[in-house]
Amino acid sequence: MTTQLTAKYRPQKFSEVIGQEYIKKILSRAAQEDRVAHVYLFSGTRGVGKTTVARILAKAVNCEDAPVSEPCNNCTHCKSITKGNFPDVIEIDGASHTGVDNVRKLREDVFLPPISGRYKVIIIDEAHMLSKAAFNALLKTLEEPPKHCIFIFATTEPERFPITIVSRSQHYVFNSLSQYQIQQHLEYVLNQEGIKFESQAVQLIARRADGSVRDAMSLLAQVLALSDGELLEVEVRQILGLVGDELFQKLFELIAKQDLVEIHKTVEYLREQGLDLGFFLREFALYWRNLFLLAKLRGEANKILNWDETRLKIWLNMVQQFSLARIHASWQIVLEGQRSILKNIDPVLSLELLLFNLACLAELVNVEDDINSITPSKKKQSEPVTIASGEKKNVFSQPIIQKFEKEKSKIKNFKDELKKQPLIKGLMDEFGAMLLHVKQK
Ligand SMILES: [Zn+2]
């Protein structure tokens, strides 16, 4: 099903490719005017259409009607390229053909004129995986490529490409697709297939695909294979192992209540469910953003959120438990924490720390408020006295000093844990500086 659906809706013309407007325009015109470059470099994240565009270009220059702006997709050449058995279009997977021997063989091949088509097109996918020796062997050919030859390198990591090759190529950077673009495409496919769907379900797949139309299509196929002829949000969550709105509601309640025990249990539950942590964190950040919108705009926020009445009501109630400042800080902390959590040796434990931090955030902010309230006003009340060294110092009452010490050690413990949260770290540093300042006077 996955391959069927993906293959069925793989774009066969420049105009069918999602996004990448200017790249399509330039390549289509080059094919039409028969002014194609001999070396192309297509870079961009996975699943954004690099190889698809390379194949379309290969067809456009070899179509029996060529030069054309779009391949006809009906002639023998076009059909054969689509099937992948046209002798003059050679696709190489850089990941499995890294060696210099493969390249030597290729170098001999490219000097032979095309067998059936007008151009020999060599598409090298994951080209950054080629070995250094392989690149060097290619370089000579790329310096003066035969007139009948077009090289197309596709890569997700252009920075790993030798500069000598980049400088000899026309480099096109493919953009990640927006969630909206992917959503539109999925809805088009579902309508074509005559499958009913909930738009929340489509949005979820589009979000999860994270800019890659290929991922979106394979996720869609995966869900359709297991669902009952209709695409429902609840099923998408179930099949893709995603956490639902109810669990986020619970989590936010627990954070508001500072219920660390239940937070711990929830984290353990997530661990047992084997959830997709990266996606969970993206969703979690999105929830804070939604909460921010609700706090600022109340019901008006639904113009952006498009939630049903019940869900809107639940979250409008939820938002009352958090101050705007706290929501804003939490949103930022989650956004900034994502990467470090995923890189951690035990990401789930790291997630637990993040959740504990969010739960205790209010307390930390209150700590700062306490200090603010006792520093400027009470400092003035205390008498400056002369001590042995002759310096003048303010003397605090014992309880205040005790309070400082207590808070200081509390902060120290937190500080170690919170190093990965830049915002909190900033707050702590500021607080530490303030303490020092007060003590020195
Ligand atoms: Zn054709």
Coordinates of C-alpha atoms in Angstrom, one line a residue, residues 51 84 219 224 241 245 292 307 314 323 331 339 380 398 423 426:
T51 CA 15.1 13.0 -6.8
G84 CA 13.4 3.1 -14.4
L219 CA 2.4 7.8 7.1
L224 CA -5.1 3.8 5.7
G241 CA 1.7 5.9 18.6
D245 CA -5.4 15.6 23.6
F292 CA -0.5 31.5 25.0
W307 CA -11.2 23.5 17.8
I314 CA -11.6 22.6 28.3
S323 CA -0.1 33.3 34.2
W331 CA 6.8 27.7 25.8
R339 CA 17.2 19.3 21.0
K380 CA 17.6 50.6 53.8
Q398 CA 19.2 36.6 61.3
L423 CA 16.1 30.9 30.1
G426 CA 19.7 33.3 32.8

